[in-house]
Amino acid sequence: MWVLTARTGAGGPAVQETLSVLQRAGAAVVRVGAMAADAVADMVQDAVRARADTSLLSLAAKAHGNPFLVSELVGGLGEEGRLNLSGGRAVAAGDGLPRRLGASMQQRLDLLSDGASEVVRVAAVLPDRFSAGLLAAMLERQPVSLLSAVGEAVRADLLVEDGERLRFRHDLLREATRQSLPQSLRRAMERQSASVMLRMGAPPAEVATQLARSAEPGDEEAIGALRQAAQSVSHGDASAAADLSKRALELLPADDADHGSLVAETVEWLNRASRYGEAEELAVAALSGASSPEEEAEIRLRLPTLTMHSTQRRVEESRRALQLGGINEVTRARHLAWLAYSLTLDQRGQHRAAADEAAAAAAATGDPEATILADVTLALLDGGDGYPGRALRRLEKACVLARAGDVRADHDLAALHYAVLLAVVGRVDEAAAQIAEGAERARRERNAMALDLWALADGWVHLAAGRLSAARAAVESLPPPQSTEATDADVVRMEILAEVAVHTDDRNLLQQMANDARNAHPTSSSLVRRAAAHVLAPAAWQRGDVHDAMRWLGADITLLGPPLTPEVLDLVILSARVASAAGDAGLRARVLQATEVLEHERPPVALFAAVAAYARGILERDVAALVAAADVLESCSRPLLYAAAAEDAGAELAHMDHADEAVAQLNAAFDTYMRHQALADARRVGRELRRFGVERRIVSQQRAKTGWDSLTDSELRVISLIAQGVTNRDVATRLHLSLHTVKTHVRNAFAKLGINSRAELAQLGRGSD
């Protein structure tokens, strides 16, 4: 038996003819497909006799599984001394291809006719996928005249058809061909191709790569096209938009009138992509050389974020911008709107006047961004004053306006606050649907900052619905706090995890959150102080230290106020319990004031009215009020709040020697706690029931074998990040796991969910709760 091997397109006409004769004679032909990525990694590691670093595997991946090209690549790197061992891994030095590949490519080009060789060389400076029309325009020829040359390049296995376009069969072939051209000529050809594409009407996003590689400083056409491209791709890839905008900024002279606005745009894209360090560095450098007040104001508008900067920092940036003279009215209106929003979360007493001023400025300019932010701020104030219905209507209007314009941080805010307020009033399913829609949009846009904010909202809604494991997984998928200054995102994460820890008796987690809360508490932000109190007071109450709980719920803590979030209702109930146990008249008065606010709206929100009655029942030890509140809360989509009311009603009935009724309420509380894995609460109620001779055992529910309920907490945390489009390596970094552990969790989770890919995971996630 004869076995002959040949690379496609190799060997020239004689070899091709020999193969054709053999096939006609009935020879069996086995076409070997590309190697899988794992096989490429194995081949590389066999060649270098060490584990391959990402830098080396990334280069090898460009061979698209072609073993000859992988071998040439690794051999060439070795010849040039560009393979280094570091920490037991083989690391490739530099991003360029070894000369050996370029020489090999030159030999292949020399075997082609002059026409085909020219076609391949010109194709190497075009986009990855290009049309025959573009190729012909670059060669200043008619497409029909390229028929023979393109056919020869395809037969040589250098170019392949990809739909209605052409491309190189392998990225390495393209890069090796580019490398064979003199650098100055290659750059000029790339710039020429960009101009040709623009004349042919190609979208700026398609031309952007060519411009980014070839444009020189001051190239106005390139700068304009790159900015347009950034705007175009921002709806699908915030990080790519940031890179294009940064390149445009490199080309733009520092004294250009558009410099400030371009810096602001770039900072915004970087923030959306969670590239916060780059955004801060760029903004600080630009502010130090800002040429005009307007330029400074624009940059300060885009620099601070909800995820990385404290409320006080955002207030400071807005106030500094507003003190500048000579800024235009739109920029001023936007800063007033952001200032009003931040003050609503920061300092009581100033926010209503600031919100009214922002609304007036927004109305005068008609600017959508300022209008949306002003409406969101007024909605937060309405909710804090006890008018959630009016707040929801404002937010609905803001969401409609946001959907009609470009996506910005203020647009996400409107949708986020709308979803959270839906959960606050007990419309949990609607809130979950809003969050799923917002998170999916953020994933499509690769807007990492918005995705983190939606994860926080998701944690809130899961917590409100009593899904403790899901709430924990949602917020633990977020990056840990990055600085000592607590941000809004940090305190929300802290609150949710503390609430989960209290219910599940996770003492290590609770201690960690209590430490974070103590560090955050001294801040002047009312939102942060209330959040810290909501961590430290329940922790003190759980360990039986009533006076410490009362200390954390001091007079400077607002029980109700903007923004209304799901946990504020629990804070009112906890305050009522502490006031009753400690006999604290001041805290009692504040609880009663909060109950009045909860009943401001007419007709009252059922959940708010039930919580108000529940709190008064605790203060007055009114058993009828407690039982009635529990009955209403049972149907209000807040199961843990209902269980708490049933528990308090049972305790009061027991105090009045109504044993049978007490046992019924306590059993209902126990069952609800168990259904929602609130083991600490179930144990507490179980001890009460034993006083009546009723033995209820804490039995861990057997985990399901398949589906979402079958996932462990660790698997759920990993899968939550994977579903957001985060790579395995980044998941490992965020969760402080090894890459091997992440891969194991993904493999196990996929098996339990009956899926095989990230695409299937995304589809499954859209159809689940």
Short mmCIF file of C-alpha atoms in Angstrom, two decimals, residues 64-297:
data_model
loop_
_atom_site.label_atom_id
_atom_site.label_comp_id
_atom_site.label_asym_id
_atom_site.label_seq_id
_atom_site.Cartn_x
_atom_site.Cartn_y
_atom_site.Cartn_z
CA HIS A 64 -6.16 27.71 12.63
CA GLY A 65 -5.12 24.14 13.44
CA ASN A 66 -2.65 23.71 10.54
CA PRO A 67 0.16 21.52 11.93
CA PHE A 68 2.75 22.66 9.34
CA LEU A 69 2.24 26.32 10.26
CA VAL A 70 2.32 25.53 13.99
CA SER A 71 5.60 23.66 13.50
CA GLU A 72 7.09 26.51 11.44
CA LEU A 73 6.00 29.06 14.03
CA VAL A 74 7.45 27.27 17.04
CA GLY A 75 10.63 26.33 15.18
CA GLY A 76 11.13 29.90 13.99
CA LEU A 77 10.64 31.34 17.48
CA GLY A 78 13.21 28.87 18.80
CA GLU A 79 15.74 29.78 16.09
CA GLU A 80 15.44 33.47 17.01
CA GLY A 81 15.79 32.85 20.73
CA ARG A 82 12.29 34.17 21.40
CA LEU A 83 11.16 31.27 23.58
CA ASN A 84 11.82 31.87 27.28
CA LEU A 85 11.03 29.74 30.28
CA SER A 86 9.29 31.56 33.13
CA GLY A 87 7.69 29.80 36.07
CA GLY A 88 7.79 26.47 34.24
CA ARG A 89 6.04 27.95 31.18
CA ALA A 90 7.33 28.68 27.68
CA VAL A 91 6.73 32.36 26.91
CA ALA A 92 6.91 33.92 23.45
CA ALA A 93 8.82 37.22 23.35
CA GLY A 94 7.18 39.85 21.15
CA ASP A 95 4.07 39.70 18.98
CA GLY A 96 5.77 39.53 15.57
CA LEU A 97 6.08 36.37 13.51
CA PRO A 98 9.50 34.68 13.18
CA ARG A 99 11.47 35.41 10.01
CA ARG A 100 11.26 31.76 9.08
CA LEU A 101 7.54 32.08 8.38
CA GLY A 102 8.15 35.16 6.25
CA ALA A 103 10.81 33.34 4.25
CA SER A 104 8.52 30.34 3.80
CA MET A 105 5.76 32.67 2.61
CA GLN A 106 8.14 34.39 0.20
CA GLN A 107 8.99 31.01 -1.32
CA ARG A 108 5.29 30.26 -1.85
CA LEU A 109 4.74 33.66 -3.45
CA ASP A 110 7.72 33.09 -5.77
CA LEU A 111 6.01 29.98 -7.12
CA LEU A 112 3.01 32.07 -8.22
CA SER A 113 2.66 34.05 -11.40
CA ASP A 114 3.42 37.75 -11.17
CA GLY A 115 -0.30 38.59 -11.29
CA ALA A 116 -1.27 36.15 -8.52
CA SER A 117 1.67 37.22 -6.37
CA GLU A 118 0.62 40.86 -6.67
CA VAL A 119 -2.99 39.99 -5.77
CA VAL A 120 -1.90 38.13 -2.62
CA ARG A 121 0.41 40.94 -1.49
CA VAL A 122 -2.26 43.61 -1.94
CA ALA A 123 -4.85 41.39 -0.24
CA ALA A 124 -2.58 41.23 2.83
CA VAL A 125 -3.08 44.96 3.54
CA LEU A 126 -6.88 44.79 3.23
CA PRO A 127 -9.34 43.95 6.05
CA ASP A 128 -9.50 40.32 7.19
CA ARG A 129 -12.46 39.74 4.84
CA PHE A 130 -12.56 41.77 1.65
CA SER A 131 -14.55 41.97 -1.56
CA ALA A 132 -13.23 41.36 -5.04
CA GLY A 133 -14.42 44.89 -5.84
CA LEU A 134 -12.14 46.40 -3.18
CA LEU A 135 -9.21 44.29 -4.39
CA ALA A 136 -9.81 45.45 -7.98
CA ALA A 137 -10.09 49.11 -6.90
CA MET A 138 -6.78 48.89 -5.06
CA LEU A 139 -5.12 47.45 -8.18
CA GLU A 140 -6.95 49.99 -10.39
CA ARG A 141 -8.24 47.18 -12.55
CA GLN A 142 -11.59 45.73 -13.54
CA PRO A 143 -12.75 42.76 -11.42
CA VAL A 144 -12.96 40.49 -14.45
CA SER A 145 -9.24 40.96 -15.12
CA LEU A 146 -8.46 39.36 -11.74
CA LEU A 147 -10.20 36.09 -12.53
CA SER A 148 -7.03 34.13 -13.35
CA ALA A 149 -4.86 35.61 -10.58
CA VAL A 150 -7.46 35.12 -7.83
CA GLY A 151 -8.17 31.58 -9.04
CA GLU A 152 -4.46 30.75 -8.85
CA ALA A 153 -4.23 32.15 -5.29
CA VAL A 154 -7.23 30.05 -4.26
CA ARG A 155 -5.75 26.89 -5.84
CA ALA A 156 -2.51 27.60 -3.99
CA ASP A 157 -4.55 27.50 -0.77
CA LEU A 158 -3.59 31.05 0.15
CA LEU A 159 -6.99 32.66 -0.34
CA VAL A 160 -10.40 31.09 0.23
CA GLU A 161 -13.95 32.19 -0.42
CA ASP A 162 -15.93 33.22 2.66
CA GLY A 163 -19.50 33.84 1.53
CA GLU A 164 -19.38 36.70 -0.95
CA ARG A 165 -15.92 37.78 0.22
CA LEU A 166 -12.37 36.51 0.19
CA ARG A 167 -9.91 35.99 3.04
CA PHE A 168 -6.61 34.29 3.74
CA ARG A 169 -6.94 30.66 4.71
CA HIS A 170 -4.90 31.26 7.86
CA ASP A 171 -4.12 34.41 9.81
CA LEU A 172 -0.46 33.41 9.89
CA LEU A 173 -0.35 33.41 6.08
CA ARG A 174 -1.79 36.91 6.00
CA GLU A 175 0.60 38.24 8.62
CA ALA A 176 3.60 36.56 7.00
CA THR A 177 2.67 38.16 3.67
CA ARG A 178 2.28 41.59 5.32
CA GLN A 179 5.65 41.11 6.98
CA SER A 180 7.27 40.51 3.59
CA LEU A 181 6.34 44.08 2.53
CA PRO A 182 8.52 47.07 3.49
CA GLN A 183 6.91 48.77 6.49
CA SER A 184 6.58 52.22 4.90
CA LEU A 185 4.98 50.73 1.77
CA ARG A 186 2.62 48.59 3.86
CA ARG A 187 1.48 51.60 5.88
CA ALA A 188 0.87 53.66 2.75
CA MET A 189 -1.09 50.82 1.12
CA GLU A 190 -3.26 50.41 4.23
CA ARG A 191 -4.04 54.13 4.29
CA GLN A 192 -4.85 53.98 0.57
CA SER A 193 -7.19 51.04 1.15
CA ALA A 194 -9.01 53.00 3.89
CA SER A 195 -9.65 55.92 1.54
CA VAL A 196 -10.81 53.55 -1.21
CA MET A 197 -13.22 51.85 1.24
CA LEU A 198 -14.64 55.19 2.38
CA ARG A 199 -15.17 56.24 -1.28
CA MET A 200 -16.95 52.94 -1.89
CA GLY A 201 -19.33 53.70 1.00
CA ALA A 202 -17.98 51.16 3.50
CA PRO A 203 -19.23 51.71 7.08
CA PRO A 204 -16.66 53.50 9.31
CA ALA A 205 -16.47 50.47 11.61
CA GLU A 206 -15.13 48.37 8.71
CA VAL A 207 -12.54 51.00 7.79
CA ALA A 208 -11.46 51.63 11.38
CA THR A 209 -8.85 48.87 11.60
CA GLN A 210 -7.14 50.09 8.45
CA LEU A 211 -7.11 53.66 9.73
CA ALA A 212 -5.89 52.68 13.19
CA ARG A 213 -2.88 50.94 11.65
CA SER A 214 -2.00 53.45 8.98
CA ALA A 215 -3.12 57.01 9.81
CA GLU A 216 -0.66 59.72 10.74
CA PRO A 217 -1.23 62.44 13.39
CA GLY A 218 -3.47 65.23 12.12
CA ASP A 219 -5.23 62.99 9.55
CA GLU A 220 -8.71 64.58 9.81
CA GLU A 221 -10.40 62.00 7.59
CA ALA A 222 -9.04 59.19 9.75
CA ILE A 223 -9.99 60.93 13.01
CA GLY A 224 -13.56 61.51 11.84
CA ALA A 225 -13.95 57.94 10.58
CA LEU A 226 -12.53 56.47 13.80
CA ARG A 227 -14.94 58.53 15.91
CA GLN A 228 -17.85 57.42 13.77
CA ALA A 229 -16.64 53.84 14.02
CA ALA A 230 -16.45 54.08 17.82
CA GLN A 231 -20.04 55.32 17.96
CA SER A 232 -21.11 52.55 15.61
CA VAL A 233 -19.48 49.65 17.45
CA SER A 234 -20.29 50.99 20.94
CA HIS A 235 -23.70 49.32 20.77
CA GLY A 236 -21.99 45.94 20.44
CA ASP A 237 -18.56 46.24 22.02
CA ALA A 238 -17.71 49.02 24.47
CA SER A 239 -14.07 47.97 24.71
CA ALA A 240 -13.61 48.05 20.92
CA ALA A 241 -15.23 51.50 20.86
CA ALA A 242 -12.75 52.63 23.53
CA ASP A 243 -9.79 51.38 21.47
CA LEU A 244 -10.99 53.17 18.34
CA SER A 245 -11.63 56.37 20.29
CA LYS A 246 -8.17 56.18 21.89
CA ARG A 247 -6.59 55.83 18.46
CA ALA A 248 -8.53 58.85 17.19
CA LEU A 249 -7.30 60.77 20.25
CA GLU A 250 -3.69 59.84 19.43
CA LEU A 251 -4.13 61.35 15.96
CA LEU A 252 -5.88 64.53 17.16
CA PRO A 253 -3.65 67.49 18.05
CA ALA A 254 -3.89 68.43 21.74
CA ASP A 255 -4.88 72.01 20.91
CA ASP A 256 -7.76 70.97 18.64
CA ALA A 257 -11.18 72.36 19.61
CA ASP A 258 -12.62 68.80 19.71
CA HIS A 259 -9.95 67.47 22.06
CA GLY A 260 -12.04 67.75 25.24
CA SER A 261 -15.15 66.13 23.79
CA LEU A 262 -13.07 63.26 22.35
CA VAL A 263 -11.38 62.68 25.72
CA ALA A 264 -14.83 62.61 27.37
CA GLU A 265 -16.11 60.10 24.78
CA THR A 266 -13.05 57.89 25.27
CA VAL A 267 -13.35 58.00 29.06
CA GLU A 268 -17.00 56.97 28.77
CA TRP A 269 -16.22 53.95 26.55
CA LEU A 270 -13.38 52.90 28.86
CA ASN A 271 -15.66 53.08 31.89
CA ARG A 272 -18.34 51.05 30.16
CA ALA A 273 -15.74 48.40 29.39
CA SER A 274 -14.69 48.39 33.09
CA ARG A 275 -11.28 49.71 32.10
CA TYR A 276 -11.50 52.16 34.97
CA GLY A 277 -7.78 52.62 35.53
CA GLU A 278 -7.22 53.68 31.91
CA ALA A 279 -10.19 56.04 32.09
CA GLU A 280 -8.91 57.71 35.27
CA GLU A 281 -5.36 58.03 33.89
CA LEU A 282 -6.58 59.55 30.61
CA ALA A 283 -8.96 61.98 32.33
CA VAL A 284 -6.41 63.17 34.91
CA ALA A 285 -3.79 63.78 32.21
CA ALA A 286 -6.30 65.68 30.06
CA LEU A 287 -7.55 67.77 32.99
CA SER A 288 -4.03 68.87 33.83
CA GLY A 289 -3.73 70.41 30.37
CA ALA A 290 -7.34 71.35 29.69
CA SER A 291 -7.39 74.34 27.37
CA SER A 292 -10.92 75.60 28.13
CA PRO A 293 -13.60 75.42 30.85
CA GLU A 294 -15.92 73.55 28.45
CA GLU A 295 -13.27 70.89 27.84
CA GLU A 296 -12.73 70.44 31.59
CA ALA A 297 -16.47 70.27 32.27
#
